[in-house]
CSV table of C-alpha atoms in Angstrom, one decimal:
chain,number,residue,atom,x,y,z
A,823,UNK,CA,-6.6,12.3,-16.0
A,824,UNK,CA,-9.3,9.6,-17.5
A,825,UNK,CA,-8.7,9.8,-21.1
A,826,UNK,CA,-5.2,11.8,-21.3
A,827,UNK,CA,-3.3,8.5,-21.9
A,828,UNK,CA,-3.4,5.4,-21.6
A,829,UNK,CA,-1.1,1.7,-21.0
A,830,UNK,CA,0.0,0.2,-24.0
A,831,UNK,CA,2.2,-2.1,-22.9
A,832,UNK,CA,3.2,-4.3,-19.7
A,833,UNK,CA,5.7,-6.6,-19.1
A,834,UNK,CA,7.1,-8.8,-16.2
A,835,UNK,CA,10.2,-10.3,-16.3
A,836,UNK,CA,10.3,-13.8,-15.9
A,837,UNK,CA,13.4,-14.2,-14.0
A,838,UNK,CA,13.6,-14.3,-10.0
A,839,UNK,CA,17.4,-15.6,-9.7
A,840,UNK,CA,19.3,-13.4,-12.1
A,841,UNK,CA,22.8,-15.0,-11.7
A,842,UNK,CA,23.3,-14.9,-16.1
A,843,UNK,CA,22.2,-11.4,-16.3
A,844,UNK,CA,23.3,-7.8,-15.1
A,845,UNK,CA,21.0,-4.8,-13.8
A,846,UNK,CA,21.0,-3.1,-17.1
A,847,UNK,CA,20.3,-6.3,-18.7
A,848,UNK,CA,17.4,-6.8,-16.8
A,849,UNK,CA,16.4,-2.9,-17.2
A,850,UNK,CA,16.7,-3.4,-21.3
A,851,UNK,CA,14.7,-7.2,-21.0
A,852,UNK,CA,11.5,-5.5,-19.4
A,853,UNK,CA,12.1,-2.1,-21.6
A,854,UNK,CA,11.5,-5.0,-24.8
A,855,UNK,CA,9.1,-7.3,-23.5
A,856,UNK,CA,6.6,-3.9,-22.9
A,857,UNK,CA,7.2,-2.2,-25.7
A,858,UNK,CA,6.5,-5.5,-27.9
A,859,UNK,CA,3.5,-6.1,-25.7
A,860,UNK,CA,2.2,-2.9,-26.9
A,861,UNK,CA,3.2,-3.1,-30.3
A,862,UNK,CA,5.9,-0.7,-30.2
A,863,UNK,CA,9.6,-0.2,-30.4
A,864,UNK,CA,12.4,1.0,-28.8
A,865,UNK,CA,13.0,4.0,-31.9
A,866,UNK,CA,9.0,5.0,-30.6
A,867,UNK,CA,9.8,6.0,-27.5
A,868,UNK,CA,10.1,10.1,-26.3
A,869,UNK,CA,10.0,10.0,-22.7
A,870,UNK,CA,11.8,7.3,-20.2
A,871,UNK,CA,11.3,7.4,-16.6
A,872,UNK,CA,13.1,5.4,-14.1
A,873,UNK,CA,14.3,5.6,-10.4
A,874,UNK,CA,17.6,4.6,-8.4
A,875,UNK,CA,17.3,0.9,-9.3
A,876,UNK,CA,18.9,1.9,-12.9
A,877,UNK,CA,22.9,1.0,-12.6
A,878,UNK,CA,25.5,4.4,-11.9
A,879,UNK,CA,23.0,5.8,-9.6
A,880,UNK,CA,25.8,6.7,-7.0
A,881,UNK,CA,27.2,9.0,-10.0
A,882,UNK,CA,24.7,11.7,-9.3
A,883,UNK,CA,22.8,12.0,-12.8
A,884,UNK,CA,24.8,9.0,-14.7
A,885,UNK,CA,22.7,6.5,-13.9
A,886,UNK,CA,19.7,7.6,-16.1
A,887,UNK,CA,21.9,9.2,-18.8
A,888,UNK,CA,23.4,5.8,-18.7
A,889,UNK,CA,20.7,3.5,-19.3
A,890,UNK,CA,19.3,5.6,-21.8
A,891,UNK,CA,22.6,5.2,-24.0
A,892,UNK,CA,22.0,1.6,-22.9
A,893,UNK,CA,18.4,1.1,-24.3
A,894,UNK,CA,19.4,3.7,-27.7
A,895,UNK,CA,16.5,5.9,-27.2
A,896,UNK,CA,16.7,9.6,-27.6
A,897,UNK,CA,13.9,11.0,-25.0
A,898,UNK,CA,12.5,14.1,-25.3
A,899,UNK,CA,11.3,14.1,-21.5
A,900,UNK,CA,13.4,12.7,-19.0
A,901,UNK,CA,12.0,12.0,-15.2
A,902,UNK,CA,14.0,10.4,-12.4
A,903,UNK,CA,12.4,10.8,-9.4
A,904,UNK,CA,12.8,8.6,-6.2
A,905,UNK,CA,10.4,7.2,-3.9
A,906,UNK,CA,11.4,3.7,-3.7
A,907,UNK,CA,8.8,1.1,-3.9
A,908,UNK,CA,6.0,3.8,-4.4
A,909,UNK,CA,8.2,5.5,-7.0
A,910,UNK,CA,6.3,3.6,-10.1
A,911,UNK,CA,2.5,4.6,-8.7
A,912,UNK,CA,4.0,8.0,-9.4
A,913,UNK,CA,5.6,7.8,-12.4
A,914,UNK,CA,2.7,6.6,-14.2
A,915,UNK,CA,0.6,9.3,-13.2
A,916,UNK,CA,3.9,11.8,-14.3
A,917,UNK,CA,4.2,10.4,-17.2
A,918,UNK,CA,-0.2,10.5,-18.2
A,919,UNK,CA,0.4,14.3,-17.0
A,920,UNK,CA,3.5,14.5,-19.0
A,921,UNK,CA,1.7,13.0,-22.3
A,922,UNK,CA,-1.2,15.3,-21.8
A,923,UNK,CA,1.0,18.2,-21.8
A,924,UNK,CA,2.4,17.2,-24.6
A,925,UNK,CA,6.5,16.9,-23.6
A,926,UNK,CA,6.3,12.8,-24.8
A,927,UNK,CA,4.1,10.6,-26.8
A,928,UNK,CA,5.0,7.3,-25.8
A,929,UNK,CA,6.4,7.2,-22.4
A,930,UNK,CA,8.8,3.9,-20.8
A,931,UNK,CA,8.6,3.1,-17.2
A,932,UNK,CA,11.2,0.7,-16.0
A,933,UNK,CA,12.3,-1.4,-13.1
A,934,UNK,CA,14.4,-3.9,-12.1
A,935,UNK,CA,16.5,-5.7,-9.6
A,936,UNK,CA,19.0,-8.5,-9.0
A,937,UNK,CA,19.3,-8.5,-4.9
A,938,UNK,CA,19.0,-12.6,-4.7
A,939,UNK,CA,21.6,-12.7,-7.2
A,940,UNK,CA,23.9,-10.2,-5.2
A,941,UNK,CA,23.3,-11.8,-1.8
A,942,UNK,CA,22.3,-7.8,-0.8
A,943,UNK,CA,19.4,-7.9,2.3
A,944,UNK,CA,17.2,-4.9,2.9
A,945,UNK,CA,19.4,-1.7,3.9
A,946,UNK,CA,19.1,-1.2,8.2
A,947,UNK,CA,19.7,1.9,9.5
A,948,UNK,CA,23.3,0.9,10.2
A,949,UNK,CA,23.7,0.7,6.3
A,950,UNK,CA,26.3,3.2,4.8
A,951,UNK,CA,23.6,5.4,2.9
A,952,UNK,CA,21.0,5.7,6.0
A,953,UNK,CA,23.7,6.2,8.2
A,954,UNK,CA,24.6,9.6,6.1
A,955,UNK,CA,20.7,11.0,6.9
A,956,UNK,CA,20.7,13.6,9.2
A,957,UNK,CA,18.3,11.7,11.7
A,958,UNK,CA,21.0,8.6,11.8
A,959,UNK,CA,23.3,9.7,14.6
A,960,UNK,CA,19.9,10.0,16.8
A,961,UNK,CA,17.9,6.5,15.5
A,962,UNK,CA,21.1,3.9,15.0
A,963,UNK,CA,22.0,3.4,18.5
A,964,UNK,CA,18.6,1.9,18.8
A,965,UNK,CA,18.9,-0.5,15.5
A,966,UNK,CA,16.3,0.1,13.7
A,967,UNK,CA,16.3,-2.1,11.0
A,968,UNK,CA,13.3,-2.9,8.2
A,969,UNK,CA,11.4,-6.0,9.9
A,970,UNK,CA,11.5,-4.2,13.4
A,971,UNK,CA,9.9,-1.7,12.5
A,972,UNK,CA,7.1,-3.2,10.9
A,973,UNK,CA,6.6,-5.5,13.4
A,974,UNK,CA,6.5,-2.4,15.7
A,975,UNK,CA,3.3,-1.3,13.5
A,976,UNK,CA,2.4,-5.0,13.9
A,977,UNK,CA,2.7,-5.2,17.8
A,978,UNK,CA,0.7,-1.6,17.8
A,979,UNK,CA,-2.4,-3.0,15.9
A,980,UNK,CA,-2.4,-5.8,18.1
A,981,UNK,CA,-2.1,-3.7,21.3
A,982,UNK,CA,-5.0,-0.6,20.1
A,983,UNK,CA,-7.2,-3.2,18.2
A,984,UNK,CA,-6.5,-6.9,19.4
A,985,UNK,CA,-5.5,-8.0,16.1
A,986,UNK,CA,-4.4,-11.8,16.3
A,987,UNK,CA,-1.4,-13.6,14.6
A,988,UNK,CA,-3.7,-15.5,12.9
A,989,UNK,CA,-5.8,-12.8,11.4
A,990,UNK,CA,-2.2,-11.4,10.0
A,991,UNK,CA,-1.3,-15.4,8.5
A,992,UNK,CA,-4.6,-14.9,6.4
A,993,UNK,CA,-2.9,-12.5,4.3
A,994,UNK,CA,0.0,-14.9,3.8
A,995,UNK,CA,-2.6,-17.5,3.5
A,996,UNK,CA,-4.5,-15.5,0.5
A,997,UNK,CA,-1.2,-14.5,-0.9
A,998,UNK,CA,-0.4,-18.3,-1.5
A,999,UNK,CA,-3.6,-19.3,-2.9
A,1000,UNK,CA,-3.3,-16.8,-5.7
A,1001,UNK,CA,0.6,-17.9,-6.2
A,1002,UNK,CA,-0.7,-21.6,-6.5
A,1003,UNK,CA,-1.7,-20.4,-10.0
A,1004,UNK,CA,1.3,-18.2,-11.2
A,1005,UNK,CA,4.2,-20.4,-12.7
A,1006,UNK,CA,6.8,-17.9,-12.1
A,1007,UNK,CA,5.9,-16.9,-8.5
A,1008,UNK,CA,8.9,-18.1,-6.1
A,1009,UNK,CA,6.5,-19.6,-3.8
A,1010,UNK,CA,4.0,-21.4,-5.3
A,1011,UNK,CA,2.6,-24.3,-2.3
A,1012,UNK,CA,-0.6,-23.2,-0.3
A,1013,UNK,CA,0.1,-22.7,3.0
A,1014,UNK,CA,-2.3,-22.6,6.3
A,1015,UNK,CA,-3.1,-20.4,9.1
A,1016,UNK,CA,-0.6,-22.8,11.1
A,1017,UNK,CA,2.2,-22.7,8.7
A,1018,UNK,CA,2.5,-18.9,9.5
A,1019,UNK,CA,2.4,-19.3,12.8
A,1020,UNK,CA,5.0,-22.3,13.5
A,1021,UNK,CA,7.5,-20.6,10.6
A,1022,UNK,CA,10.3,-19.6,12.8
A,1023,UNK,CA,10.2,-15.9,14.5
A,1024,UNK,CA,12.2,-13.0,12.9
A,1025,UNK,CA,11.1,-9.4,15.1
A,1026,UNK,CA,8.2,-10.1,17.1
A,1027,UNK,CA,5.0,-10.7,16.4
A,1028,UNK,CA,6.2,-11.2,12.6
A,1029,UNK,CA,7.4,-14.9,11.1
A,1030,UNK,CA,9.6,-15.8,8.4
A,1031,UNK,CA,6.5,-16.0,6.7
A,1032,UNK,CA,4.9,-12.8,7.5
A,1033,UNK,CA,7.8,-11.6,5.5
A,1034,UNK,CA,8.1,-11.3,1.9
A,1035,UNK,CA,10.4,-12.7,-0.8
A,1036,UNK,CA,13.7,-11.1,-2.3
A,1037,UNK,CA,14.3,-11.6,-5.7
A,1038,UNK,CA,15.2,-10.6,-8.8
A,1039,UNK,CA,14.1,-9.5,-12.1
A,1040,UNK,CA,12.1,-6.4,-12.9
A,1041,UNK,CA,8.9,-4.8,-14.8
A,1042,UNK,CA,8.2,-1.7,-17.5
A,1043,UNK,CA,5.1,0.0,-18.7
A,1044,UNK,CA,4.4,1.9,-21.5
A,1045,UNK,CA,1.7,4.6,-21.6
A,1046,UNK,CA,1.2,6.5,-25.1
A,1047,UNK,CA,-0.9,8.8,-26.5
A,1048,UNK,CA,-4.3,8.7,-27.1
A,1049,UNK,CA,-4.5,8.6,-30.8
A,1050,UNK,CA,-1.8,6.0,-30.5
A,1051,UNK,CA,-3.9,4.1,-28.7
A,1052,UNK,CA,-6.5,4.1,-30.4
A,1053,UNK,CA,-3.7,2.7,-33.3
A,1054,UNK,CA,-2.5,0.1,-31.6
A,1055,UNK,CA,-5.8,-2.1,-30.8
A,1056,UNK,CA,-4.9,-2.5,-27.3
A,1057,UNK,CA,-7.0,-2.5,-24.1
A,1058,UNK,CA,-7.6,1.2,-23.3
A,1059,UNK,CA,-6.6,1.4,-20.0
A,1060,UNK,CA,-6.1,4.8,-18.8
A,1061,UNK,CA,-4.9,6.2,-14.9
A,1062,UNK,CA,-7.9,8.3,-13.4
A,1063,UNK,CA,-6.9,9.4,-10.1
A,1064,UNK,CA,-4.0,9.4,-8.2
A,1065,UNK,CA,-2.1,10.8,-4.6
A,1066,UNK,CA,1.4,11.0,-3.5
A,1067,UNK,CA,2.0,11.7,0.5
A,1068,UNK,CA,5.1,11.7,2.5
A,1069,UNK,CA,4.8,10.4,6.1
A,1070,UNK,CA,7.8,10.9,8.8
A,1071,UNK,CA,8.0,11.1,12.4
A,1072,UNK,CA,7.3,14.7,12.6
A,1073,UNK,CA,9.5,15.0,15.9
A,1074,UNK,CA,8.1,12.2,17.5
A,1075,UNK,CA,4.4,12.7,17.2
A,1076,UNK,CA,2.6,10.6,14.5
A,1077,UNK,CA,0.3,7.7,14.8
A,1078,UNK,CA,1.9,4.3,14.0
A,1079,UNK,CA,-0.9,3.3,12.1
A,1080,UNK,CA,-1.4,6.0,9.8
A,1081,UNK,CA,0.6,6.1,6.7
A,1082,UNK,CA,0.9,8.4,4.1
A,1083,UNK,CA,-1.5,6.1,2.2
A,1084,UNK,CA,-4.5,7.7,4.1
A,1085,UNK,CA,-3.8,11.1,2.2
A,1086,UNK,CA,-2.7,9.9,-0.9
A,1087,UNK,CA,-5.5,7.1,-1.5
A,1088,UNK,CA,-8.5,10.5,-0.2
A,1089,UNK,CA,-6.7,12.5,-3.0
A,1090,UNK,CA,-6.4,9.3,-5.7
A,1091,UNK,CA,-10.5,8.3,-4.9
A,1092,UNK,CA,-11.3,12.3,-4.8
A,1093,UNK,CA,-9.8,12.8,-8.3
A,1094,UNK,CA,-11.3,9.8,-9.9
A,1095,UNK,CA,-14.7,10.7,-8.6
A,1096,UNK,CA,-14.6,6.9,-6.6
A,1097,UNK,CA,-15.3,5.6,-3.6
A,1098,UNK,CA,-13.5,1.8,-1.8
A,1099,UNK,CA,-16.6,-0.2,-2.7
A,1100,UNK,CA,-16.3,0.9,-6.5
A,1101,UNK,CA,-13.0,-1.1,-6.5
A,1102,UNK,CA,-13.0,-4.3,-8.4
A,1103,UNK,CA,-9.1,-5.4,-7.6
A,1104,UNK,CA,-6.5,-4.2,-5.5
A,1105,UNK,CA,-2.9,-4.0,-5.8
A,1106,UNK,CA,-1.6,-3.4,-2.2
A,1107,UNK,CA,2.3,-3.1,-1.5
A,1108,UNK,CA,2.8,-6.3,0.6
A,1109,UNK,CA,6.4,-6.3,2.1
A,1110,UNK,CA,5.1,-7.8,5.2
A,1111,UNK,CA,1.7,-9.1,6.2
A,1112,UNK,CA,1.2,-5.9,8.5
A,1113,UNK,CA,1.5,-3.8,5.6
A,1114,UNK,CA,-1.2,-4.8,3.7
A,1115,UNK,CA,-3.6,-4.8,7.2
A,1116,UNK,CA,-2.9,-0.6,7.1
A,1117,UNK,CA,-3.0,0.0,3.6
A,1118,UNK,CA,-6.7,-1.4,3.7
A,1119,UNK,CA,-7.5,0.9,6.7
A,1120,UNK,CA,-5.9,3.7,5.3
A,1121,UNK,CA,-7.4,3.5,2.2
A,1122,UNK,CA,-10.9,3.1,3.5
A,1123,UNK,CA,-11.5,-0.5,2.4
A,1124,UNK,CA,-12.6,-1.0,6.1
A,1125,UNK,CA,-12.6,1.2,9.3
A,1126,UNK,CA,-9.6,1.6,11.0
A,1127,UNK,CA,-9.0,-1.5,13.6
A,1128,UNK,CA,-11.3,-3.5,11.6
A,1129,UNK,CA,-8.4,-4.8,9.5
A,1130,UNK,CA,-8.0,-8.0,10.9
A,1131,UNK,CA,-11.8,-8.9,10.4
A,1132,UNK,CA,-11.7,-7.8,7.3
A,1133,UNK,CA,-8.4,-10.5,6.1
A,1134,UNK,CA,-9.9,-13.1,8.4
A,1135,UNK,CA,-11.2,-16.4,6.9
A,1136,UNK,CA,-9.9,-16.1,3.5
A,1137,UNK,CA,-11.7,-12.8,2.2
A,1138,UNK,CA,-9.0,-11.3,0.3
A,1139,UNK,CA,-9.0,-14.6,-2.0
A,1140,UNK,CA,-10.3,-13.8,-5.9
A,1141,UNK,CA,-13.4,-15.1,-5.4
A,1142,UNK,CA,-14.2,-15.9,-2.2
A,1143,UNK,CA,-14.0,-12.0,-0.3
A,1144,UNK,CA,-15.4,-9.0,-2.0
A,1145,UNK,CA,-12.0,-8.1,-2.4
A,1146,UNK,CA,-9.4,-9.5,-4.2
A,1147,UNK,CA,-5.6,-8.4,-3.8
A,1148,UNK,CA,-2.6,-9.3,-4.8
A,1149,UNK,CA,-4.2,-12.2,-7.3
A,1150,UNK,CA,-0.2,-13.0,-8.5
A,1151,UNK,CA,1.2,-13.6,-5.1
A,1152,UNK,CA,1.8,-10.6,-4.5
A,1153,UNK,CA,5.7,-9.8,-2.9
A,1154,UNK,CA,4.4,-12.4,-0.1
A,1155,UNK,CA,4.8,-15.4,-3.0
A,1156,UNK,CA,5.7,-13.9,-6.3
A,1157,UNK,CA,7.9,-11.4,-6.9
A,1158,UNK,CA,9.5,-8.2,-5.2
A,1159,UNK,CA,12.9,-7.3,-7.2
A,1160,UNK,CA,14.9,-5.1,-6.2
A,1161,UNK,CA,13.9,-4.7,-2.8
A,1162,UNK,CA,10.5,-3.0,-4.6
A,1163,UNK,CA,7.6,-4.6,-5.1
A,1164,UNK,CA,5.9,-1.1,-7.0
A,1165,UNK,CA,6.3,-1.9,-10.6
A,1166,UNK,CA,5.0,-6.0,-10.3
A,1167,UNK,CA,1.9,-4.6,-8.3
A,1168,UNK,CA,1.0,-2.4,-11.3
A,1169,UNK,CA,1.6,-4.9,-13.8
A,1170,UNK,CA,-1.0,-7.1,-11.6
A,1171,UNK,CA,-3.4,-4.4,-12.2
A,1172,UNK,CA,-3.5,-4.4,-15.9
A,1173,UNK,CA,-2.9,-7.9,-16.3
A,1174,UNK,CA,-6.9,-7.7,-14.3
A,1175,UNK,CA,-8.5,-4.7,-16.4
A,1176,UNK,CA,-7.2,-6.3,-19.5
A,1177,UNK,CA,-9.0,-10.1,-17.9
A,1178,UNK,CA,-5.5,-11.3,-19.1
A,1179,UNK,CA,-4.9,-12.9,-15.0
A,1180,UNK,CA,-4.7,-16.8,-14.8
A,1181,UNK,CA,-8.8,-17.6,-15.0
A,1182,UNK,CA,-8.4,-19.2,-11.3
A,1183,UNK,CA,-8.4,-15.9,-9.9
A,1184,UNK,CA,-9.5,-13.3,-13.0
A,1185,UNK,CA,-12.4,-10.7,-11.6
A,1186,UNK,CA,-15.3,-11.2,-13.7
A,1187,UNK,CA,-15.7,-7.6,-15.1
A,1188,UNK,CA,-13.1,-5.9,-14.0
A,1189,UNK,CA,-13.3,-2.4,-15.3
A,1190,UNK,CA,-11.8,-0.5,-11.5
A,1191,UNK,CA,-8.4,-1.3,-9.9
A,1192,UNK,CA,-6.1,0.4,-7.4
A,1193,UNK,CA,-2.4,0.2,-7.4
A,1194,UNK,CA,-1.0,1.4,-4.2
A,1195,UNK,CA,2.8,1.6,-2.9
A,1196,UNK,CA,5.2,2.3,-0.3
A,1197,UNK,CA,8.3,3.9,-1.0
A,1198,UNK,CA,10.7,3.7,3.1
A,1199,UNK,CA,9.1,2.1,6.0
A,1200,UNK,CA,6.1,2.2,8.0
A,1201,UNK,CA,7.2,3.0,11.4
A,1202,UNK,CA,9.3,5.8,10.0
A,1203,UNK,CA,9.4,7.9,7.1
A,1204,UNK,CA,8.2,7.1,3.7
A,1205,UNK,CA,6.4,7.7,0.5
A,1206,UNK,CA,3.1,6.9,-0.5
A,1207,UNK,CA,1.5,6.6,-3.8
A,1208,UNK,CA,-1.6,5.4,-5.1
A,1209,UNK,CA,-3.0,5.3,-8.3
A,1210,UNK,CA,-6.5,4.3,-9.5
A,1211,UNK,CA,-7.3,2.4,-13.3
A,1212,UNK,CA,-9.9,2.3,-15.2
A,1213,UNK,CA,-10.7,-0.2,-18.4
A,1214,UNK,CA,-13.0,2.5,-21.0
């Protein structure tokens, strides 16, 4: 992939309550800040990609065909596919592949998300559209709902490895250190190891704030050609390796602690030719404090169990660890629109291989950095998707 395309553009939108503006509002705000981050316009671009976050979704095929009346772009290469939070991992390494065989030029990536604005909590499997999956009549009676089953994953780890609560608050801990510095993160006060644990108790072993943030707002990337690139003056930043594995329950035997992100991050470094300690910055899917634990296990940044030695004592801090992650907050104190925290964990990325990150916790350097997502739940089924960047 290294070389076949590369991000032009990225954009965060600044917005985390977004009671004066709609979902394709949003959609269109991030589709603008990108494309004038790259130097670009809306008539430039050939290919849009975008998942079930764009509005008239439930109208099967509207919803795209929709926003692209919406935005006034006339793609040549449409791509819609779904994985949730992981879905935007994916689509950038669609849309390099895409590029490279030559079906776009300039290719839009959006996201976006108004779930604070809407009152709307994370779907349970009691919720109208899980309740239609074929598994449903055999999972509800049990309530499975989002938190419980992470803190399932949680309790597991604790039980197989004797991870502590406090090793899991470090993550929160890290999380608000880097959010300190980010004036639009939702949480932006430092918190302690005891400020985890005395936050109240939502599914046990997990607190309030084990747990991340729901807000608004959005994000949208735009990956062009290279002789466009070249054009445009703009950090070459190009994808070099990515993976995309689905994990389910496989009729009731799978490992807890093993998620999809163990086959997708082998295929991501075996592409790129990389190994975990070549890694400069991380971008880890953080919907809960366990979740980040895993994704380093399963991604080989440490052994498996050795996760909670690994956060302990303030090592995923910029700075202070060998690896940062999540140097915006992260979902933990930033941002996570939408329910999906994907798009803003990319945009994290390149904000670090461009050295554009607030200078309080910029890598010095950075040339390597891993974007990795979720797209369901750990515990159950779900999508994985990570992608690795490279600065040339």
């Amino acid at each position: 992939m290294r070389g076949k395309a590369y991000i032009a553009g990225a954009y965060e939108h600044p917005t985390r309550h977004a009671t004066d503006r709609s979902l394709a509002q949003l959609h269109a705000d991030v589709a603008r800040g990108a494309l004038e981050d790259a130097g670009l316009s809306l008539g430039d671009v050939d290919g849009y990609f975008c998942a079930s976050d764009v509005p008239g979704w439930a109208a099967p095929g509207v919803g795209p065909f929709s926003m692209v009346e919406y935005l006034g772009i006339q793609p040549r290469h449409l791509d819609t596919t779904e994985s949730w939070g992981s879905s935007y991992m994916h689509q950038v390494a669609q849309a390099a592949r895409a590029i490279a065989d030559g079906r776009c030029r300039v290719a839009l990536i959006t996201q976006a998300g108004r779930p604070r604005a809407e009152r709307q909590r994370p779907q349970s499997s009691a919720s109208a559209p899980a309740y239609s999956a074929c598994e449903a009549p055999f999972e509800t009676p049990y309530g499975a709902a989002v938190v419980n089953l992470y803190a399932m994953c949680a309790m597991r780890h604790q039980y197989e490895h004797g991870t502590t609560a406090e090793q899991l608050a470090w993550i929160k801990v890290a999380a608000s250190h880097h959010a300190q510095h980010n004036p639009q993160a939702m949480l932006r006060n430092v918190v302690t190891v005891e400020d985890v644990l005395s936050s109240p108790l939502i599914a046990a072993p997990l607190r309030r704030l084990d747990c991340c943030v729901i807000s608004d707002g959005g994000g949208a990337l735009v990956l062009v050609h290279p002789a466009i690139a070249r054009s445009l003056k703009r950090p070459l930043i190009t994808p070099i390796g990515s993976g995309y594995a689905i994990n389910h329950l496989n009729g009731g035997y799978f490992d807890l602690l093993t998620s999809g992100g163990a086959q997708s991050g082998a295929d991501a470094f075996s592409e790129a030719r990389l190994t975990p300690g070549d890694i400069d910055y991380a971008s880890l899917y953080d919907s809960f404090t366990i979740t980040v634990l895993i994704q380093l296990e399963n991604l080989g940044f440490c052994a498996p169990g050795q996760g909670g030695a690994f956060v302990a004592d303030g090592k995923l801090i910029s700075g202070v660890g060998p690896l940062a992650v999540n140097t915006d907050g992260g979902g933990l104190c930033n941002n996570h629109p939408g329910h999906r925290g994907g798009m803003a964990r990319l945009i994290e990325a390149v904000r670090q291989l461009r050295g554009e990150a607030h200078p309080a916790v910029q890598r010095p350097h950075c040339a390597l950095a891993l974007a990795h997502g979720t797209g369901g739940l750990l515990g159950s089924r779900h999508g994985s998707a990570t992608l690795i960047l490279e600065r040339l």
